[in-house]
Short mmCIF file of C-alpha atoms and ligand atoms in Angstrom, two decimals:
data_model
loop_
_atom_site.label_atom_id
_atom_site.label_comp_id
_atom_site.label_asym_id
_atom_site.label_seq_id
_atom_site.Cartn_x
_atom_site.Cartn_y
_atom_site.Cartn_z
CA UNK A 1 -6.89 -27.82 -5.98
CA UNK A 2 -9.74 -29.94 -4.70
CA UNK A 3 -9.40 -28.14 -0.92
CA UNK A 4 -10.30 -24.46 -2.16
CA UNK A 5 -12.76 -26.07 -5.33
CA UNK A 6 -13.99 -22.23 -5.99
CA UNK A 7 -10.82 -21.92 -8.57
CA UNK A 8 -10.43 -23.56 -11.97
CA UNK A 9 -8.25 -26.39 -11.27
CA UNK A 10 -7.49 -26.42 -15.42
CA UNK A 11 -5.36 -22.98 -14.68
CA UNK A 12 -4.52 -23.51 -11.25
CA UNK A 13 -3.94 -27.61 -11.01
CA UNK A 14 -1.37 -26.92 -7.98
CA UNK A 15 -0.48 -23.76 -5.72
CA UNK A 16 1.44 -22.99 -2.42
CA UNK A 17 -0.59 -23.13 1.03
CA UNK A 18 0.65 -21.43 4.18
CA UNK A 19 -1.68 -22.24 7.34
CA UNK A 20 0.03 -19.92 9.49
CA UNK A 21 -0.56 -16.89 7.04
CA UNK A 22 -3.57 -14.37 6.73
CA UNK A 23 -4.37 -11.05 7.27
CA UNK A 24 -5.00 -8.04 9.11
CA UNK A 25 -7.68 -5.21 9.08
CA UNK A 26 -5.31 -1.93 8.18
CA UNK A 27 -8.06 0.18 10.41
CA UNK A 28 -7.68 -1.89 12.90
CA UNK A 29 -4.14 -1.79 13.52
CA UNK A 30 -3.35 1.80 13.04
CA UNK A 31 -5.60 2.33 15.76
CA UNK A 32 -3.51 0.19 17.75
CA UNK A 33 -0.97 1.87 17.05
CA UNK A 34 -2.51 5.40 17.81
CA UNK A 35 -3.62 4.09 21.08
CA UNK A 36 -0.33 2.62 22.10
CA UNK A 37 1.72 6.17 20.93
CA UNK A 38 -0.87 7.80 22.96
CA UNK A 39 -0.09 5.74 26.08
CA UNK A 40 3.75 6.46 25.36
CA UNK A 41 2.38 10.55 25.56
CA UNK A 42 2.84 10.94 21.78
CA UNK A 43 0.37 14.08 20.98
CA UNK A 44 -1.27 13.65 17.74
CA UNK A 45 -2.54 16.55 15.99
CA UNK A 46 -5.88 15.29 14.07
CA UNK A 47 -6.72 17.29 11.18
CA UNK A 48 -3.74 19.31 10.96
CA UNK A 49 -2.30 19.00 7.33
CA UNK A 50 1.16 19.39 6.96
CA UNK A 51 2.03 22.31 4.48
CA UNK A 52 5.60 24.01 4.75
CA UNK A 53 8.65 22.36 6.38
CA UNK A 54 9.76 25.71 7.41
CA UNK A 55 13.88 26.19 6.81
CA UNK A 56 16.59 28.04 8.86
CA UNK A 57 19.99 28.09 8.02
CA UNK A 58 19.69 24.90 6.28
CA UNK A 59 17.98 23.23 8.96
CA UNK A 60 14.15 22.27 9.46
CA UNK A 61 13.06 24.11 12.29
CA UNK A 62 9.01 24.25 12.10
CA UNK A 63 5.77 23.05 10.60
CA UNK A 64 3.25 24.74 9.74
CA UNK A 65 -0.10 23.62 8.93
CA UNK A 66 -3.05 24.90 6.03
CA UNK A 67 -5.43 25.01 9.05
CA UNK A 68 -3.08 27.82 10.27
CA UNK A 69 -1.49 25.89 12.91
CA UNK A 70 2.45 26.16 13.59
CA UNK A 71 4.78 23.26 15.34
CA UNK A 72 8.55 24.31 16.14
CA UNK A 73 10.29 20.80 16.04
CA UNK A 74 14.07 19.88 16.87
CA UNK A 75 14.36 16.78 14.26
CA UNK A 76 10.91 16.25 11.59
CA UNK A 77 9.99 13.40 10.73
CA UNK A 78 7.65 12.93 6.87
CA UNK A 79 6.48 10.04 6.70
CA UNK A 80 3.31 11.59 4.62
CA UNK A 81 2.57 8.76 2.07
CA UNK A 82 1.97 9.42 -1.49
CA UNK A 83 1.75 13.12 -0.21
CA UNK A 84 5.45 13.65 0.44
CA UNK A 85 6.67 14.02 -2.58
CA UNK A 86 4.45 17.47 -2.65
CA UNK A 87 5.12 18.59 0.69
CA UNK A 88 9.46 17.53 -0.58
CA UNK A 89 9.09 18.22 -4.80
CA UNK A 90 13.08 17.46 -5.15
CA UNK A 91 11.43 13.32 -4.61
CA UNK A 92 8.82 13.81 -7.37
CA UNK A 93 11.40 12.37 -9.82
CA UNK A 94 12.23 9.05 -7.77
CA UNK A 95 8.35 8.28 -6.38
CA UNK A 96 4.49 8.84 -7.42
CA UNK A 97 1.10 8.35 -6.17
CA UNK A 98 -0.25 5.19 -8.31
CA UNK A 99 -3.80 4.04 -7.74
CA UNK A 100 -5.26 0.65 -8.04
CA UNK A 101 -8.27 -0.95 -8.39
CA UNK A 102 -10.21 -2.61 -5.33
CA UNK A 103 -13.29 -4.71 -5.69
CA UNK A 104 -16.12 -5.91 -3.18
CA UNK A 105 -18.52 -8.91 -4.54
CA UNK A 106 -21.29 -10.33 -2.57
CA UNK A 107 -21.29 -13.74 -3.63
CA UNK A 108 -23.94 -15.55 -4.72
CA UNK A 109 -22.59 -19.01 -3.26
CA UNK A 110 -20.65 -17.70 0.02
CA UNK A 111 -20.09 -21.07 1.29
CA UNK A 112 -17.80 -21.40 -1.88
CA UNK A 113 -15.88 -17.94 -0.46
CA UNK A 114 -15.70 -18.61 2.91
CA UNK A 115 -12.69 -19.55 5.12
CA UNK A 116 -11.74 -22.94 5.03
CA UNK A 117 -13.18 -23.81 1.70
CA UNK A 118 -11.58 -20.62 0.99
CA UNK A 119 -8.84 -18.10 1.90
CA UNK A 120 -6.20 -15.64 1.29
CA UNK A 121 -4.85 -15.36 -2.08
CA UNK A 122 -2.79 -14.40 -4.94
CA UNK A 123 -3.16 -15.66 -8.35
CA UNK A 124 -0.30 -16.06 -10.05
CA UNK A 125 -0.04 -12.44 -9.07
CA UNK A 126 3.76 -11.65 -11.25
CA UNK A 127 1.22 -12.18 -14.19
CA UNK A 128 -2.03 -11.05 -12.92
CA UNK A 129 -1.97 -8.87 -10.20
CA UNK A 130 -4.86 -10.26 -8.84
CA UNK A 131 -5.51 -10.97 -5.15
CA UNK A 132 -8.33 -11.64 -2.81
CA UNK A 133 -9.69 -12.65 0.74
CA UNK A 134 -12.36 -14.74 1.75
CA UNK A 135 -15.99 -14.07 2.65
CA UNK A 136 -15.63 -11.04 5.23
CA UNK A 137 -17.34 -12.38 8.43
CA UNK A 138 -19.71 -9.33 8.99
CA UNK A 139 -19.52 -7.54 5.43
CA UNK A 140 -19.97 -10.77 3.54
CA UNK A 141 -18.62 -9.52 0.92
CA UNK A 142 -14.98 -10.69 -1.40
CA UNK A 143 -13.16 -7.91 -1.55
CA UNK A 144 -10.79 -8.98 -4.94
CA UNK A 145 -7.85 -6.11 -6.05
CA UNK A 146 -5.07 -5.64 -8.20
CA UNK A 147 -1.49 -5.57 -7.31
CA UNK A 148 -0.42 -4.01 -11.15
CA UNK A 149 1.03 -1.28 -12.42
CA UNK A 150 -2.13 1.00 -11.39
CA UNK A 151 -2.73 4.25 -12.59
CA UNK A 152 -0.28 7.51 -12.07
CA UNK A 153 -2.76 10.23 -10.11
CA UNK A 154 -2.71 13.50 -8.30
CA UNK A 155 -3.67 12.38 -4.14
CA UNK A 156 -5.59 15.25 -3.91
CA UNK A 157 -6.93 16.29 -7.46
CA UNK A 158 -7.84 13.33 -9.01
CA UNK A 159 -10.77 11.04 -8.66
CA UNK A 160 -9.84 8.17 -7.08
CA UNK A 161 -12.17 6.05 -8.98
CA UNK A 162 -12.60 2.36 -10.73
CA UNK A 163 -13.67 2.40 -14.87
CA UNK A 164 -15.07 0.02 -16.81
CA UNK A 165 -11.86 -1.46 -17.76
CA UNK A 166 -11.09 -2.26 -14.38
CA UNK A 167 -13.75 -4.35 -14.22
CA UNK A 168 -13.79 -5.72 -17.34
CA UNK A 169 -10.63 -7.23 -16.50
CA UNK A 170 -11.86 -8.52 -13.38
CA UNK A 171 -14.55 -9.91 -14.78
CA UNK A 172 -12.00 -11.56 -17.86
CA UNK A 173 -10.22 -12.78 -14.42
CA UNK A 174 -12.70 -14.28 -12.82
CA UNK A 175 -14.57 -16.04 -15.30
CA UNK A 176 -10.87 -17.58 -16.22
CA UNK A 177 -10.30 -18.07 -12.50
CA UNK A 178 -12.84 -18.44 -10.34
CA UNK A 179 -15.75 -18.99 -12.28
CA UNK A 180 -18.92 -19.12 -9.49
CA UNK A 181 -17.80 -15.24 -8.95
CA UNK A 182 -17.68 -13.93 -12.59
CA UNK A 183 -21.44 -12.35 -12.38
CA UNK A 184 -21.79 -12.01 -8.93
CA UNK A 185 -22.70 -8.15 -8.40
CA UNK A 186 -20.27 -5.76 -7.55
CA UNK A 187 -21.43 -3.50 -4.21
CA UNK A 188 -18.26 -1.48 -3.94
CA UNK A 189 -15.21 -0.39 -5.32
CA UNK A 190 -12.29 2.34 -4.75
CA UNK A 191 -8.84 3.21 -6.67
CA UNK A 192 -6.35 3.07 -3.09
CA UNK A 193 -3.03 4.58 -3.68
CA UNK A 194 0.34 3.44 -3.45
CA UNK A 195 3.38 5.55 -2.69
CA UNK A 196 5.49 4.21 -5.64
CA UNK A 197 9.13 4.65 -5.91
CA UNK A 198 10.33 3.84 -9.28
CA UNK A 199 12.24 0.75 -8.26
CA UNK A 200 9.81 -0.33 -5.66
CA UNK A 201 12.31 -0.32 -2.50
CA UNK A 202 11.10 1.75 0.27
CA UNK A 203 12.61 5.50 1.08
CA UNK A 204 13.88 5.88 4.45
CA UNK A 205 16.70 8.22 4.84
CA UNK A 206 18.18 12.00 6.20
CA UNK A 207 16.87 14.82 3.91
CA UNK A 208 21.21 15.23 2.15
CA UNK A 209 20.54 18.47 2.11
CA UNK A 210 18.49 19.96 5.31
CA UNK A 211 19.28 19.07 8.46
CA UNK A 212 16.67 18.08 10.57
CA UNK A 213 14.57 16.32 8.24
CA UNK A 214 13.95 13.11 7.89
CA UNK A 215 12.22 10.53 5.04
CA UNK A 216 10.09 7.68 5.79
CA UNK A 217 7.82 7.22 2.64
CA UNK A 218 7.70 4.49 -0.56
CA UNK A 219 5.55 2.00 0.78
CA UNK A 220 5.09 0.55 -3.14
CA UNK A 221 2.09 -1.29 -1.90
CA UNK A 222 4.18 -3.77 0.20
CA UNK A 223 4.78 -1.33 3.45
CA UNK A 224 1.43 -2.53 5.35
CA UNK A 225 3.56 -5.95 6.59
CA UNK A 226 6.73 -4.49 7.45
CA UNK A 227 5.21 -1.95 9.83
CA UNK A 228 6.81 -3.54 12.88
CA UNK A 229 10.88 -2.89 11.11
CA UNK A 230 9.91 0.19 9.63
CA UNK A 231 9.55 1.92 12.50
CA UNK A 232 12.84 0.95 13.92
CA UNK A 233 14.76 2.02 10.67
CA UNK A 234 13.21 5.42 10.36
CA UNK A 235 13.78 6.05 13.98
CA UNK A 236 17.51 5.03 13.35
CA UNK A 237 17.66 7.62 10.39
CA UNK A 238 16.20 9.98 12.37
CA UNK A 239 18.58 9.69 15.14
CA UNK A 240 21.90 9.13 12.82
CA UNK A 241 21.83 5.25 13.89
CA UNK A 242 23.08 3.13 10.99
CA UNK A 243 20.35 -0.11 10.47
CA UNK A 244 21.29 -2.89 8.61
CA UNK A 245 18.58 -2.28 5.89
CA UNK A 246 20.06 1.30 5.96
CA UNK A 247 22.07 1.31 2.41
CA UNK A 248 19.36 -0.61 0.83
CA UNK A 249 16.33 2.46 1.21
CA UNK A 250 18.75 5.30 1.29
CA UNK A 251 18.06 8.63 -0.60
CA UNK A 252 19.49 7.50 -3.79
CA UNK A 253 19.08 8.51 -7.68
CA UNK A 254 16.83 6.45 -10.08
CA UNK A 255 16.88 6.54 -13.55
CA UNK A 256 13.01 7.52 -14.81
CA UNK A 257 12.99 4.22 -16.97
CA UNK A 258 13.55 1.83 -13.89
CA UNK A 259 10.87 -0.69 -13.60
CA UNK A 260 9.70 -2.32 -10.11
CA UNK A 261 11.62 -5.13 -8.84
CA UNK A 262 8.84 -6.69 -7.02
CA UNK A 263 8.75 -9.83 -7.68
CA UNK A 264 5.14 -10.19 -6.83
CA UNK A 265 3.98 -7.54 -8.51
CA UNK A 266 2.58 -7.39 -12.10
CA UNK A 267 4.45 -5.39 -14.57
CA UNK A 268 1.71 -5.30 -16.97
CA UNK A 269 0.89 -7.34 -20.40
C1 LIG B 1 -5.40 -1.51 -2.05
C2 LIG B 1 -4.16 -1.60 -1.22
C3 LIG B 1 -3.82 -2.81 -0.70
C4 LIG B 1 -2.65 -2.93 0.05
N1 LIG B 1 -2.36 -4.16 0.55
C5 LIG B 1 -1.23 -4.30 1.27
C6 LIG B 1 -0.90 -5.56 1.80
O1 LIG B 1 -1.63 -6.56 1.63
N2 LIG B 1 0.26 -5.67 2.51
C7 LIG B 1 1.09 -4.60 2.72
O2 LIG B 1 2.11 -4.77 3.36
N3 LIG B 1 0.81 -3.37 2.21
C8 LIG B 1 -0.32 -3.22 1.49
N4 LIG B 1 -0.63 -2.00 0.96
C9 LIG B 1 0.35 -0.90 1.07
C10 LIG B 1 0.28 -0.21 2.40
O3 LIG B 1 -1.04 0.22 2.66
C11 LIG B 1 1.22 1.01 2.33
O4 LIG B 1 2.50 0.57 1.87
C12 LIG B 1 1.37 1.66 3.70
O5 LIG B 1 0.13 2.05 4.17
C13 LIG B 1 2.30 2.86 3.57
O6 LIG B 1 2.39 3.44 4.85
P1 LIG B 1 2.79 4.98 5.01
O7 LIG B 1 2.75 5.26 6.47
O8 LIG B 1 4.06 5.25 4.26
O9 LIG B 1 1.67 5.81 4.23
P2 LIG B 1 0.11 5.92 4.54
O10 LIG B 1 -0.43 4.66 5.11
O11 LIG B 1 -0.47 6.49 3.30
O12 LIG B 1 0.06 7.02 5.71
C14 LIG B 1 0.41 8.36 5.45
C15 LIG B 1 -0.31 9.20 6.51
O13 LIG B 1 0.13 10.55 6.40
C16 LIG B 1 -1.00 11.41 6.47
N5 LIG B 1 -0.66 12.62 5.72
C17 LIG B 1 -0.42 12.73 4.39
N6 LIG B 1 -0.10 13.99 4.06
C18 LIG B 1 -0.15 14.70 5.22
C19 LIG B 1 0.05 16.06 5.54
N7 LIG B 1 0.39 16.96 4.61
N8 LIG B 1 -0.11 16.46 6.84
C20 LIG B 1 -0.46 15.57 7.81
N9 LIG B 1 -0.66 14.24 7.57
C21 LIG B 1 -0.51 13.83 6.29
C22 LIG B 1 -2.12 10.63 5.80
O14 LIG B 1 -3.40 11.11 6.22
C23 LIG B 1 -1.84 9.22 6.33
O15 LIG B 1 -2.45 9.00 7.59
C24 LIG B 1 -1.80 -1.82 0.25
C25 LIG B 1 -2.16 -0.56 -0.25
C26 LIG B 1 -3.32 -0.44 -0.99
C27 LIG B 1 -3.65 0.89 -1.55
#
């Protein structure tokens, strides 16, 4: 690994480079997005929060809000993230909010962290979880997380914090791994959430038993990317269109003990 020198060539003698890949700022592109649903004379309602999918005669007719406000809708569409399965309980068995550890580290050699020398990465992430980006160019920072089993939590109720053995296994990990980080200071952290579904495939599908409803949720920490199909399959749900993908994120029953089938994901030790 003499091209990105900042990792311990004695665990990582060889890994996989893609030149083409990288990444994108999440803020960045869902206001894209907003801008370009606003151009299409989508009205978005900031600040409204979603409370009761109001039912009549087994359809979803309305939504109304806890800041009082109330939309009549012909078709609804959740697609509320790891709150969904409290504004639809009846998913609470098949999907959870999980949170997971995120880690910025201003580096005491950047030039070490920065893009070529260094890039995009996951560390043998099936048994680590562990994943980072280089230098950011105005932050200067690493941000380094954990792609792992994370930690089951209320969205709303519960701290969404990192503890000390967060970072004592990033610090185990980096000392192992990338050794010119492992006492660099930390300047930020912050448990993110996924929206996990117990096997880990997303949930896009008709409500079976209100019309009128619709399902777009289960991201399992891997939705971010696939933005650009997503859209298209929930829309084809929504409108009764079959998608290809359909039978693979239907509304389906999982048996509580069924583990992730990521691949790149960490199951834990
Ligand atoms: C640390 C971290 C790193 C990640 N890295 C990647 C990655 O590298 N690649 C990747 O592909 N994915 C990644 N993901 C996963 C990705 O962010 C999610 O899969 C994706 O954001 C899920 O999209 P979503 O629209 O289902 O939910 P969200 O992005 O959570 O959006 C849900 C929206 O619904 C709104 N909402 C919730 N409840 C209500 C309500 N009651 N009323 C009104 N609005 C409501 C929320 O405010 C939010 O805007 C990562 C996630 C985390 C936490």
């Amino acid at each position: 690994m003499t091209r990105f020198s900042a990792f311990n060539p004695q665990v990582y003698p060889d890994g996989f480079y893609n030149p083409t890949a990288g990444f994108v700022e999440s803020g960045r592109i869902i206001k894209k997005l907003v801008d370009y649903a606003e151009q299409l004379g989508v009205v978005i309602h900031q600040g409204q929060t979603a409370q009761v999918l109001e039912r009549a005669g087994g359809r979803c007719t309305a939504v109304s809000t806890r800041e009082g406000a109330r939309f009549e809708a012909g078709h609804v569409v959740v697609c509320a993230g790891v709150f969904t399965p409290w504004l639809l309980p009846e998913l609470q068995p098949y999907m959870k909010a999980t949170g997971h550890p995120v880690f910025h580290l201003r580096p005491s050699n950047p030039e070490l962290f920065t893009y070529p020398r260094f890039a995009v990465f996951a560390a043998d992430i099936s048994n680590t979880g562990w994943y980072g980006f280089p230098v950011h160019p105005t932050e200067g920072v690493v941000k380094i997380a954990n792609h792992g089993v994370g930690v089951t939590l209320h969205p709303e109720n519960d701290a969404r914090v990192v503890n000390e053995e967060d970072e004592r296994k990033l610090r185990s990990f980096l000392r192992e791994s990338l050794p010119a980080l492992a006492d660099d200071p930390i300047v930020y952290t912050r448990r993110c959430l996924y929206t996990d579904t117990l096997d880990g495939h997303f949930w896009i599908d008709r409500h079976p038993g209100i019309e009128g409803l619709t399902v777009g949720t289960g991201g399992s920490g891997h939705a971010l990317k696939m933005g650009p199909v997503l859209g298209e399959l929930i829309a084809d749900a929504a409108e009764g269109r079959t998608h290809r993908w359909s039978a693979r994120y239907r509304w389906r029953h999982i048996e509580s003990g069924k583990t992730q089938e990521e691949e790149a994901r960490f199951k834990g030790d």
